[in-house]
Amino acid sequence: MYKADICRAADLTLHGGYYFDVDILVVQPYVAPADAKFVTVKGSGFPTFGFFQAFFAAEKDSAIARHSLKVMLEALSGERSQGEWLGPTALMEAWMEVENVTNASSVNFDVNNVHLLTEVHLANPTDVSKYQTVSDSLASINGFSLIQRIPRGYGDDCQYQTGACDYAVLDEADGRIYFYSRVLGTTCSMTLNNMGRPVVPTNSSSAP
């Protein structure tokens, strides 16, 4: 887990570019704003659990990405708290320290060449109501299509048990959904009620 946190930050510091976790589902291609030097996602409940770094983009030698490596080293050596998750917390703290942010929850989604996408829980009306485009889509006759569906063949008794299949990542600039936080079948495990046993996901990783 820690190796993945460190490697993504190190690679983007050295080379710049885009990073995607293998277990997020792309809804439509996302291209960062032309002036953006750093892009990631405000995770659900932000800032409690830090950034949702399953998607992370940065320019080469990004000050934020580079500083996050220092923050992680200090956390692993006991010089500062690791937070709930090492990488997500370190990336958020690095952003706050580099950009002199004192109140993470009040920062605009696009400021100082930093563009922050937003994770939203599609099954939570309160969460969805904050974003009019998503709210309108879910309220429409085709709104159900925004929620990931269980693959055919499992029957009506198959339902979600855990995971983040009904969490999506949107851009507040246009209100469009670009990713699902997790692909069904990874951390999104399922249960077959009629058989009374869980279906074990092929990828059990649950880190952001």
JSON list of C-alpha atoms in Angstrom, two decimals:
[
{"chain": "A", "resi": 1, "resn": "MET", "atom": "CA", "xyz": [0.00, 0.00, 0.00]},
{"chain": "A", "resi": 2, "resn": "TYR", "atom": "CA", "xyz": [2.70, 2.49, 1.01]},
{"chain": "A", "resi": 3, "resn": "LYS", "atom": "CA", "xyz": [4.83, 1.55, -1.99]},
{"chain": "A", "resi": 4, "resn": "ALA", "atom": "CA", "xyz": [2.00, 2.52, -4.36]},
{"chain": "A", "resi": 5, "resn": "ASP", "atom": "CA", "xyz": [1.53, 5.85, -2.58]},
{"chain": "A", "resi": 6, "resn": "ILE", "atom": "CA", "xyz": [5.23, 6.66, -2.85]},
{"chain": "A", "resi": 7, "resn": "CYS", "atom": "CA", "xyz": [5.71, 5.40, -6.41]},
{"chain": "A", "resi": 8, "resn": "ARG", "atom": "CA", "xyz": [2.86, 7.39, -7.95]},
{"chain": "A", "resi": 9, "resn": "ALA", "atom": "CA", "xyz": [4.09, 10.62, -6.35]},
{"chain": "A", "resi": 10, "resn": "ALA", "atom": "CA", "xyz": [7.71, 9.91, -7.31]},
{"chain": "A", "resi": 11, "resn": "ASP", "atom": "CA", "xyz": [6.87, 9.06, -10.92]},
{"chain": "A", "resi": 12, "resn": "LEU", "atom": "CA", "xyz": [4.75, 12.17, -11.43]},
{"chain": "A", "resi": 13, "resn": "THR", "atom": "CA", "xyz": [7.44, 14.31, -9.79]},
{"chain": "A", "resi": 14, "resn": "LEU", "atom": "CA", "xyz": [10.05, 12.93, -12.19]},
{"chain": "A", "resi": 15, "resn": "HIS", "atom": "CA", "xyz": [8.00, 12.78, -15.37]},
{"chain": "A", "resi": 16, "resn": "GLY", "atom": "CA", "xyz": [4.65, 14.51, -14.91]},
{"chain": "A", "resi": 17, "resn": "GLY", "atom": "CA", "xyz": [1.47, 13.13, -16.47]},
{"chain": "A", "resi": 18, "resn": "TYR", "atom": "CA", "xyz": [-1.65, 11.28, -15.37]},
{"chain": "A", "resi": 19, "resn": "TYR", "atom": "CA", "xyz": [-2.07, 8.47, -12.83]},
{"chain": "A", "resi": 20, "resn": "PHE", "atom": "CA", "xyz": [-5.12, 6.17, -12.62]},
{"chain": "A", "resi": 21, "resn": "ASP", "atom": "CA", "xyz": [-5.74, 3.32, -10.19]},
{"chain": "A", "resi": 22, "resn": "VAL", "atom": "CA", "xyz": [-6.52, 0.11, -12.06]},
{"chain": "A", "resi": 23, "resn": "ASP", "atom": "CA", "xyz": [-9.83, -0.30, -10.22]},
{"chain": "A", "resi": 24, "resn": "ILE", "atom": "CA", "xyz": [-11.53, 2.98, -11.13]},
{"chain": "A", "resi": 25, "resn": "LEU", "atom": "CA", "xyz": [-13.96, 2.94, -14.06]},
{"chain": "A", "resi": 26, "resn": "VAL", "atom": "CA", "xyz": [-13.63, 5.68, -16.67]},
{"chain": "A", "resi": 27, "resn": "VAL", "atom": "CA", "xyz": [-17.01, 7.00, -17.82]},
{"chain": "A", "resi": 28, "resn": "GLN", "atom": "CA", "xyz": [-15.60, 9.45, -20.35]},
{"chain": "A", "resi": 29, "resn": "PRO", "atom": "CA", "xyz": [-12.10, 10.76, -21.12]},
{"chain": "A", "resi": 30, "resn": "TYR", "atom": "CA", "xyz": [-10.85, 13.50, -18.83]},
{"chain": "A", "resi": 31, "resn": "VAL", "atom": "CA", "xyz": [-8.36, 16.14, -19.93]},
{"chain": "A", "resi": 32, "resn": "ALA", "atom": "CA", "xyz": [-7.04, 18.54, -17.32]},
{"chain": "A", "resi": 33, "resn": "PRO", "atom": "CA", "xyz": [-7.46, 22.30, -17.90]},
{"chain": "A", "resi": 34, "resn": "ALA", "atom": "CA", "xyz": [-4.62, 23.73, -19.97]},
{"chain": "A", "resi": 35, "resn": "ASP", "atom": "CA", "xyz": [-3.37, 25.89, -17.11]},
{"chain": "A", "resi": 36, "resn": "ALA", "atom": "CA", "xyz": [-3.59, 23.17, -14.43]},
{"chain": "A", "resi": 37, "resn": "LYS", "atom": "CA", "xyz": [-0.32, 22.18, -12.76]},
{"chain": "A", "resi": 38, "resn": "PHE", "atom": "CA", "xyz": [-1.89, 19.76, -10.29]},
{"chain": "A", "resi": 39, "resn": "VAL", "atom": "CA", "xyz": [-5.17, 17.81, -10.43]},
{"chain": "A", "resi": 40, "resn": "THR", "atom": "CA", "xyz": [-6.66, 15.27, -8.04]},
{"chain": "A", "resi": 41, "resn": "VAL", "atom": "CA", "xyz": [-9.97, 14.49, -6.31]},
{"chain": "A", "resi": 42, "resn": "LYS", "atom": "CA", "xyz": [-11.57, 15.73, -3.11]},
{"chain": "A", "resi": 43, "resn": "GLY", "atom": "CA", "xyz": [-12.66, 12.42, -1.61]},
{"chain": "A", "resi": 44, "resn": "SER", "atom": "CA", "xyz": [-16.09, 11.81, -0.11]},
{"chain": "A", "resi": 45, "resn": "GLY", "atom": "CA", "xyz": [-16.25, 13.54, 3.27]},
{"chain": "A", "resi": 46, "resn": "PHE", "atom": "CA", "xyz": [-13.32, 15.80, 2.32]},
{"chain": "A", "resi": 47, "resn": "PRO", "atom": "CA", "xyz": [-11.12, 16.84, 4.06]},
{"chain": "A", "resi": 48, "resn": "THR", "atom": "CA", "xyz": [-11.48, 14.10, 6.71]},
{"chain": "A", "resi": 49, "resn": "PHE", "atom": "CA", "xyz": [-9.81, 11.36, 4.64]},
{"chain": "A", "resi": 50, "resn": "GLY", "atom": "CA", "xyz": [-7.70, 13.56, 2.38]},
{"chain": "A", "resi": 51, "resn": "PHE", "atom": "CA", "xyz": [-7.58, 13.41, -1.40]},
{"chain": "A", "resi": 52, "resn": "PHE", "atom": "CA", "xyz": [-8.95, 10.49, -3.41]},
{"chain": "A", "resi": 53, "resn": "GLN", "atom": "CA", "xyz": [-5.63, 9.93, -5.17]},
{"chain": "A", "resi": 54, "resn": "ALA", "atom": "CA", "xyz": [-6.88, 7.10, -7.39]},
{"chain": "A", "resi": 55, "resn": "PHE", "atom": "CA", "xyz": [-6.75, 9.87, -9.99]},
{"chain": "A", "resi": 56, "resn": "PHE", "atom": "CA", "xyz": [-3.79, 12.22, -9.80]},
{"chain": "A", "resi": 57, "resn": "ALA", "atom": "CA", "xyz": [-2.21, 14.42, -12.48]},
{"chain": "A", "resi": 58, "resn": "ALA", "atom": "CA", "xyz": [0.69, 16.83, -12.20]},
{"chain": "A", "resi": 59, "resn": "GLU", "atom": "CA", "xyz": [3.26, 18.74, -14.19]},
{"chain": "A", "resi": 60, "resn": "LYS", "atom": "CA", "xyz": [6.86, 17.53, -14.16]},
{"chain": "A", "resi": 61, "resn": "ASP", "atom": "CA", "xyz": [8.64, 18.48, -10.92]},
{"chain": "A", "resi": 62, "resn": "SER", "atom": "CA", "xyz": [5.35, 19.49, -9.32]},
{"chain": "A", "resi": 63, "resn": "ALA", "atom": "CA", "xyz": [6.01, 21.24, -6.01]},
{"chain": "A", "resi": 64, "resn": "ILE", "atom": "CA", "xyz": [2.97, 19.53, -4.47]},
{"chain": "A", "resi": 65, "resn": "ALA", "atom": "CA", "xyz": [3.87, 16.03, -5.66]},
{"chain": "A", "resi": 66, "resn": "ARG", "atom": "CA", "xyz": [7.48, 16.50, -4.58]},
{"chain": "A", "resi": 67, "resn": "HIS", "atom": "CA", "xyz": [6.48, 17.81, -1.15]},
{"chain": "A", "resi": 68, "resn": "SER", "atom": "CA", "xyz": [4.08, 14.89, -0.65]},
{"chain": "A", "resi": 69, "resn": "LEU", "atom": "CA", "xyz": [7.12, 12.57, -0.76]},
{"chain": "A", "resi": 70, "resn": "LYS", "atom": "CA", "xyz": [8.67, 14.52, 2.10]},
{"chain": "A", "resi": 71, "resn": "VAL", "atom": "CA", "xyz": [5.41, 14.40, 4.05]},
{"chain": "A", "resi": 72, "resn": "MET", "atom": "CA", "xyz": [5.15, 10.61, 3.59]},
{"chain": "A", "resi": 73, "resn": "LEU", "atom": "CA", "xyz": [8.76, 10.12, 4.70]},
{"chain": "A", "resi": 74, "resn": "GLU", "atom": "CA", "xyz": [8.11, 12.17, 7.83]},
{"chain": "A", "resi": 75, "resn": "ALA", "atom": "CA", "xyz": [4.91, 10.22, 8.54]},
{"chain": "A", "resi": 76, "resn": "LEU", "atom": "CA", "xyz": [6.60, 6.85, 8.10]},
{"chain": "A", "resi": 77, "resn": "SER", "atom": "CA", "xyz": [9.49, 7.91, 10.35]},
{"chain": "A", "resi": 78, "resn": "GLY", "atom": "CA", "xyz": [7.08, 9.04, 13.06]},
{"chain": "A", "resi": 79, "resn": "GLU", "atom": "CA", "xyz": [7.76, 12.76, 12.70]},
{"chain": "A", "resi": 80, "resn": "ARG", "atom": "CA", "xyz": [4.12, 13.51, 11.87]},
{"chain": "A", "resi": 81, "resn": "SER", "atom": "CA", "xyz": [0.76, 11.72, 11.91]},
{"chain": "A", "resi": 82, "resn": "GLN", "atom": "CA", "xyz": [-0.07, 9.40, 9.00]},
{"chain": "A", "resi": 83, "resn": "GLY", "atom": "CA", "xyz": [-3.77, 10.16, 9.14]},
{"chain": "A", "resi": 84, "resn": "GLU", "atom": "CA", "xyz": [-6.39, 7.58, 8.16]},
{"chain": "A", "resi": 85, "resn": "TRP", "atom": "CA", "xyz": [-4.55, 6.79, 4.88]},
{"chain": "A", "resi": 86, "resn": "LEU", "atom": "CA", "xyz": [-0.90, 7.64, 4.26]},
{"chain": "A", "resi": 87, "resn": "GLY", "atom": "CA", "xyz": [-1.01, 8.74, 0.61]},
{"chain": "A", "resi": 88, "resn": "PRO", "atom": "CA", "xyz": [-4.34, 10.60, 0.59]},
{"chain": "A", "resi": 89, "resn": "THR", "atom": "CA", "xyz": [-3.48, 12.46, 3.79]},
{"chain": "A", "resi": 90, "resn": "ALA", "atom": "CA", "xyz": [0.08, 13.27, 2.70]},
{"chain": "A", "resi": 91, "resn": "LEU", "atom": "CA", "xyz": [-1.05, 14.58, -0.68]},
{"chain": "A", "resi": 92, "resn": "MET", "atom": "CA", "xyz": [-3.64, 16.84, 0.92]},
{"chain": "A", "resi": 93, "resn": "GLU", "atom": "CA", "xyz": [-1.19, 18.12, 3.53]},
{"chain": "A", "resi": 94, "resn": "ALA", "atom": "CA", "xyz": [1.43, 18.76, 0.85]},
{"chain": "A", "resi": 95, "resn": "TRP", "atom": "CA", "xyz": [-1.10, 20.78, -1.17]},
{"chain": "A", "resi": 96, "resn": "MET", "atom": "CA", "xyz": [-2.10, 22.77, 1.90]},
{"chain": "A", "resi": 97, "resn": "GLU", "atom": "CA", "xyz": [1.51, 23.53, 2.85]},
{"chain": "A", "resi": 98, "resn": "VAL", "atom": "CA", "xyz": [2.70, 24.43, -0.65]},
{"chain": "A", "resi": 99, "resn": "GLU", "atom": "CA", "xyz": [-0.39, 26.54, -1.41]},
{"chain": "A", "resi": 100, "resn": "ASN", "atom": "CA", "xyz": [-0.64, 28.01, 2.12]},
{"chain": "A", "resi": 101, "resn": "VAL", "atom": "CA", "xyz": [-4.17, 26.66, 2.56]},
{"chain": "A", "resi": 102, "resn": "THR", "atom": "CA", "xyz": [-5.46, 26.93, 6.12]},
{"chain": "A", "resi": 103, "resn": "ASN", "atom": "CA", "xyz": [-9.04, 25.71, 5.60]},
{"chain": "A", "resi": 104, "resn": "ALA", "atom": "CA", "xyz": [-9.22, 22.88, 3.06]},
{"chain": "A", "resi": 105, "resn": "SER", "atom": "CA", "xyz": [-13.01, 22.61, 3.13]},
{"chain": "A", "resi": 106, "resn": "SER", "atom": "CA", "xyz": [-13.52, 26.18, 1.92]},
{"chain": "A", "resi": 107, "resn": "VAL", "atom": "CA", "xyz": [-11.17, 26.18, -1.08]},
{"chain": "A", "resi": 108, "resn": "ASN", "atom": "CA", "xyz": [-12.57, 26.65, -4.59]},
{"chain": "A", "resi": 109, "resn": "PHE", "atom": "CA", "xyz": [-12.23, 23.70, -6.98]},
{"chain": "A", "resi": 110, "resn": "ASP", "atom": "CA", "xyz": [-10.01, 25.70, -9.34]},
{"chain": "A", "resi": 111, "resn": "VAL", "atom": "CA", "xyz": [-7.48, 28.11, -7.86]},
{"chain": "A", "resi": 112, "resn": "ASN", "atom": "CA", "xyz": [-3.77, 28.85, -8.39]},
{"chain": "A", "resi": 113, "resn": "ASN", "atom": "CA", "xyz": [-3.48, 26.31, -11.23]},
{"chain": "A", "resi": 114, "resn": "VAL", "atom": "CA", "xyz": [-4.76, 23.55, -8.93]},
{"chain": "A", "resi": 115, "resn": "HIS", "atom": "CA", "xyz": [-7.91, 21.82, -10.18]},
{"chain": "A", "resi": 116, "resn": "LEU", "atom": "CA", "xyz": [-9.81, 19.60, -7.76]},
{"chain": "A", "resi": 117, "resn": "LEU", "atom": "CA", "xyz": [-12.40, 17.11, -8.95]},
{"chain": "A", "resi": 118, "resn": "THR", "atom": "CA", "xyz": [-15.06, 15.93, -6.49]},
{"chain": "A", "resi": 119, "resn": "GLU", "atom": "CA", "xyz": [-16.19, 12.48, -5.37]},
{"chain": "A", "resi": 120, "resn": "VAL", "atom": "CA", "xyz": [-19.95, 12.22, -4.86]},
{"chain": "A", "resi": 121, "resn": "HIS", "atom": "CA", "xyz": [-22.09, 9.40, -3.42]},
{"chain": "A", "resi": 122, "resn": "LEU", "atom": "CA", "xyz": [-24.79, 8.84, -6.04]},
{"chain": "A", "resi": 123, "resn": "ALA", "atom": "CA", "xyz": [-27.03, 6.96, -3.60]},
{"chain": "A", "resi": 124, "resn": "ASN", "atom": "CA", "xyz": [-26.97, 9.79, -1.07]},
{"chain": "A", "resi": 125, "resn": "PRO", "atom": "CA", "xyz": [-29.62, 12.46, -1.89]},
{"chain": "A", "resi": 126, "resn": "THR", "atom": "CA", "xyz": [-27.93, 15.05, 0.33]},
{"chain": "A", "resi": 127, "resn": "ASP", "atom": "CA", "xyz": [-24.60, 14.54, -1.41]},
{"chain": "A", "resi": 128, "resn": "VAL", "atom": "CA", "xyz": [-26.14, 14.61, -4.90]},
{"chain": "A", "resi": 129, "resn": "SER", "atom": "CA", "xyz": [-28.27, 17.69, -4.20]},
{"chain": "A", "resi": 130, "resn": "LYS", "atom": "CA", "xyz": [-25.11, 19.83, -4.03]},
{"chain": "A", "resi": 131, "resn": "TYR", "atom": "CA", "xyz": [-24.55, 19.34, -7.77]},
{"chain": "A", "resi": 132, "resn": "GLN", "atom": "CA", "xyz": [-27.47, 20.40, -9.93]},
{"chain": "A", "resi": 133, "resn": "THR", "atom": "CA", "xyz": [-26.43, 18.63, -13.13]},
{"chain": "A", "resi": 134, "resn": "VAL", "atom": "CA", "xyz": [-26.07, 15.28, -11.38]},
{"chain": "A", "resi": 135, "resn": "SER", "atom": "CA", "xyz": [-29.23, 15.85, -9.35]},
{"chain": "A", "resi": 136, "resn": "ASP", "atom": "CA", "xyz": [-31.24, 16.59, -12.50]},
{"chain": "A", "resi": 137, "resn": "SER", "atom": "CA", "xyz": [-29.85, 13.52, -14.26]},
{"chain": "A", "resi": 138, "resn": "LEU", "atom": "CA", "xyz": [-30.68, 11.20, -11.37]},
{"chain": "A", "resi": 139, "resn": "ALA", "atom": "CA", "xyz": [-34.19, 12.64, -11.21]},
{"chain": "A", "resi": 140, "resn": "SER", "atom": "CA", "xyz": [-34.79, 12.01, -14.92]},
{"chain": "A", "resi": 141, "resn": "ILE", "atom": "CA", "xyz": [-36.32, 8.87, -16.39]},
{"chain": "A", "resi": 142, "resn": "ASN", "atom": "CA", "xyz": [-32.84, 7.66, -17.37]},
{"chain": "A", "resi": 143, "resn": "GLY", "atom": "CA", "xyz": [-31.21, 8.59, -14.09]},
{"chain": "A", "resi": 144, "resn": "PHE", "atom": "CA", "xyz": [-30.75, 4.97, -13.06]},
{"chain": "A", "resi": 145, "resn": "SER", "atom": "CA", "xyz": [-28.11, 4.60, -15.74]},
{"chain": "A", "resi": 146, "resn": "LEU", "atom": "CA", "xyz": [-25.70, 6.69, -13.66]},
{"chain": "A", "resi": 147, "resn": "ILE", "atom": "CA", "xyz": [-25.48, 3.89, -11.10]},
{"chain": "A", "resi": 148, "resn": "GLN", "atom": "CA", "xyz": [-23.29, 0.90, -11.89]},
{"chain": "A", "resi": 149, "resn": "ARG", "atom": "CA", "xyz": [-25.38, -2.21, -12.40]},
{"chain": "A", "resi": 150, "resn": "ILE", "atom": "CA", "xyz": [-24.64, -5.80, -11.48]},
{"chain": "A", "resi": 151, "resn": "PRO", "atom": "CA", "xyz": [-23.61, -7.80, -14.58]},
{"chain": "A", "resi": 152, "resn": "ARG", "atom": "CA", "xyz": [-26.24, -10.01, -16.17]},
{"chain": "A", "resi": 153, "resn": "GLY", "atom": "CA", "xyz": [-26.37, -13.59, -14.97]},
{"chain": "A", "resi": 154, "resn": "TYR", "atom": "CA", "xyz": [-26.45, -12.97, -11.24]},
{"chain": "A", "resi": 155, "resn": "GLY", "atom": "CA", "xyz": [-30.23, -12.61, -10.95]},
{"chain": "A", "resi": 156, "resn": "ASP", "atom": "CA", "xyz": [-32.34, -10.21, -8.94]},
{"chain": "A", "resi": 157, "resn": "ASP", "atom": "CA", "xyz": [-31.10, -11.56, -5.60]},
{"chain": "A", "resi": 158, "resn": "CYS", "atom": "CA", "xyz": [-27.59, -10.24, -6.16]},
{"chain": "A", "resi": 159, "resn": "GLN", "atom": "CA", "xyz": [-26.99, -6.91, -4.48]},
{"chain": "A", "resi": 160, "resn": "TYR", "atom": "CA", "xyz": [-24.19, -4.63, -3.35]},
{"chain": "A", "resi": 161, "resn": "GLN", "atom": "CA", "xyz": [-22.63, -5.48, -0.01]},
{"chain": "A", "resi": 162, "resn": "THR", "atom": "CA", "xyz": [-19.65, -3.15, 0.36]},
{"chain": "A", "resi": 163, "resn": "GLY", "atom": "CA", "xyz": [-17.43, -0.94, -1.74]},
{"chain": "A", "resi": 164, "resn": "ALA", "atom": "CA", "xyz": [-17.72, 2.30, -3.66]},
{"chain": "A", "resi": 165, "resn": "CYS", "atom": "CA", "xyz": [-19.53, 1.30, -6.86]},
{"chain": "A", "resi": 166, "resn": "ASP", "atom": "CA", "xyz": [-22.10, 4.03, -6.34]},
{"chain": "A", "resi": 167, "resn": "TYR", "atom": "CA", "xyz": [-19.49, 6.75, -5.83]},
{"chain": "A", "resi": 168, "resn": "ALA", "atom": "CA", "xyz": [-18.54, 8.84, -8.83]},
{"chain": "A", "resi": 169, "resn": "VAL", "atom": "CA", "xyz": [-16.01, 11.56, -9.59]},
{"chain": "A", "resi": 170, "resn": "LEU", "atom": "CA", "xyz": [-17.27, 14.74, -11.23]},
{"chain": "A", "resi": 171, "resn": "ASP", "atom": "CA", "xyz": [-15.81, 18.05, -12.30]},
{"chain": "A", "resi": 172, "resn": "GLU", "atom": "CA", "xyz": [-17.61, 20.97, -10.68]},
{"chain": "A", "resi": 173, "resn": "ALA", "atom": "CA", "xyz": [-16.62, 23.11, -13.66]},
{"chain": "A", "resi": 174, "resn": "ASP", "atom": "CA", "xyz": [-19.08, 21.29, -15.94]},
{"chain": "A", "resi": 175, "resn": "GLY", "atom": "CA", "xyz": [-21.00, 18.97, -13.58]},
{"chain": "A", "resi": 176, "resn": "ARG", "atom": "CA", "xyz": [-20.07, 15.93, -15.66]},
{"chain": "A", "resi": 177, "resn": "ILE", "atom": "CA", "xyz": [-19.17, 12.53, -14.23]},
{"chain": "A", "resi": 178, "resn": "TYR", "atom": "CA", "xyz": [-15.80, 11.23, -15.46]},
{"chain": "A", "resi": 179, "resn": "PHE", "atom": "CA", "xyz": [-15.12, 8.17, -13.29]},
{"chain": "A", "resi": 180, "resn": "TYR", "atom": "CA", "xyz": [-16.66, 5.69, -10.90]},
{"chain": "A", "resi": 181, "resn": "SER", "atom": "CA", "xyz": [-14.50, 5.39, -7.79]},
{"chain": "A", "resi": 182, "resn": "ARG", "atom": "CA", "xyz": [-14.40, 1.61, -8.09]},
{"chain": "A", "resi": 183, "resn": "VAL", "atom": "CA", "xyz": [-15.25, -0.95, -10.75]},
{"chain": "A", "resi": 184, "resn": "LEU", "atom": "CA", "xyz": [-17.87, -3.50, -9.73]},
{"chain": "A", "resi": 185, "resn": "GLY", "atom": "CA", "xyz": [-16.06, -6.69, -8.74]},
{"chain": "A", "resi": 186, "resn": "THR", "atom": "CA", "xyz": [-13.00, -5.06, -7.15]},
{"chain": "A", "resi": 187, "resn": "THR", "atom": "CA", "xyz": [-13.66, -3.57, -3.71]},
{"chain": "A", "resi": 188, "resn": "CYS", "atom": "CA", "xyz": [-17.32, -3.62, -4.70]},
{"chain": "A", "resi": 189, "resn": "SER", "atom": "CA", "xyz": [-18.10, -7.10, -3.44]},
{"chain": "A", "resi": 190, "resn": "MET", "atom": "CA", "xyz": [-21.49, -8.71, -3.97]},
{"chain": "A", "resi": 191, "resn": "THR", "atom": "CA", "xyz": [-23.59, -11.26, -2.15]},
{"chain": "A", "resi": 192, "resn": "LEU", "atom": "CA", "xyz": [-25.92, -13.89, -3.54]},
{"chain": "A", "resi": 193, "resn": "ASN", "atom": "CA", "xyz": [-28.84, -14.01, -1.13]},
{"chain": "A", "resi": 194, "resn": "ASN", "atom": "CA", "xyz": [-30.27, -17.18, -2.59]},
{"chain": "A", "resi": 195, "resn": "MET", "atom": "CA", "xyz": [-27.00, -19.04, -2.03]},
{"chain": "A", "resi": 196, "resn": "GLY", "atom": "CA", "xyz": [-26.11, -17.44, 1.29]},
{"chain": "A", "resi": 197, "resn": "ARG", "atom": "CA", "xyz": [-22.46, -16.92, 0.47]},
{"chain": "A", "resi": 198, "resn": "PRO", "atom": "CA", "xyz": [-20.40, -13.95, -0.76]},
{"chain": "A", "resi": 199, "resn": "VAL", "atom": "CA", "xyz": [-18.86, -13.64, -4.17]},
{"chain": "A", "resi": 200, "resn": "VAL", "atom": "CA", "xyz": [-15.18, -12.94, -3.52]},
{"chain": "A", "resi": 201, "resn": "PRO", "atom": "CA", "xyz": [-13.78, -10.06, -5.60]},
{"chain": "A", "resi": 202, "resn": "THR", "atom": "CA", "xyz": [-10.72, -10.80, -7.72]},
{"chain": "A", "resi": 203, "resn": "ASN", "atom": "CA", "xyz": [-9.01, -7.66, -6.40]},
{"chain": "A", "resi": 204, "resn": "SER", "atom": "CA", "xyz": [-9.50, -7.07, -2.68]},
{"chain": "A", "resi": 205, "resn": "SER", "atom": "CA", "xyz": [-7.52, -3.83, -2.37]},
{"chain": "A", "resi": 206, "resn": "SER", "atom": "CA", "xyz": [-9.52, -1.15, -0.56]},
{"chain": "A", "resi": 207, "resn": "ALA", "atom": "CA", "xyz": [-7.07, 1.73, -0.29]},
{"chain": "A", "resi": 208, "resn": "PRO", "atom": "CA", "xyz": [-8.01, 5.07, -1.89]}
]
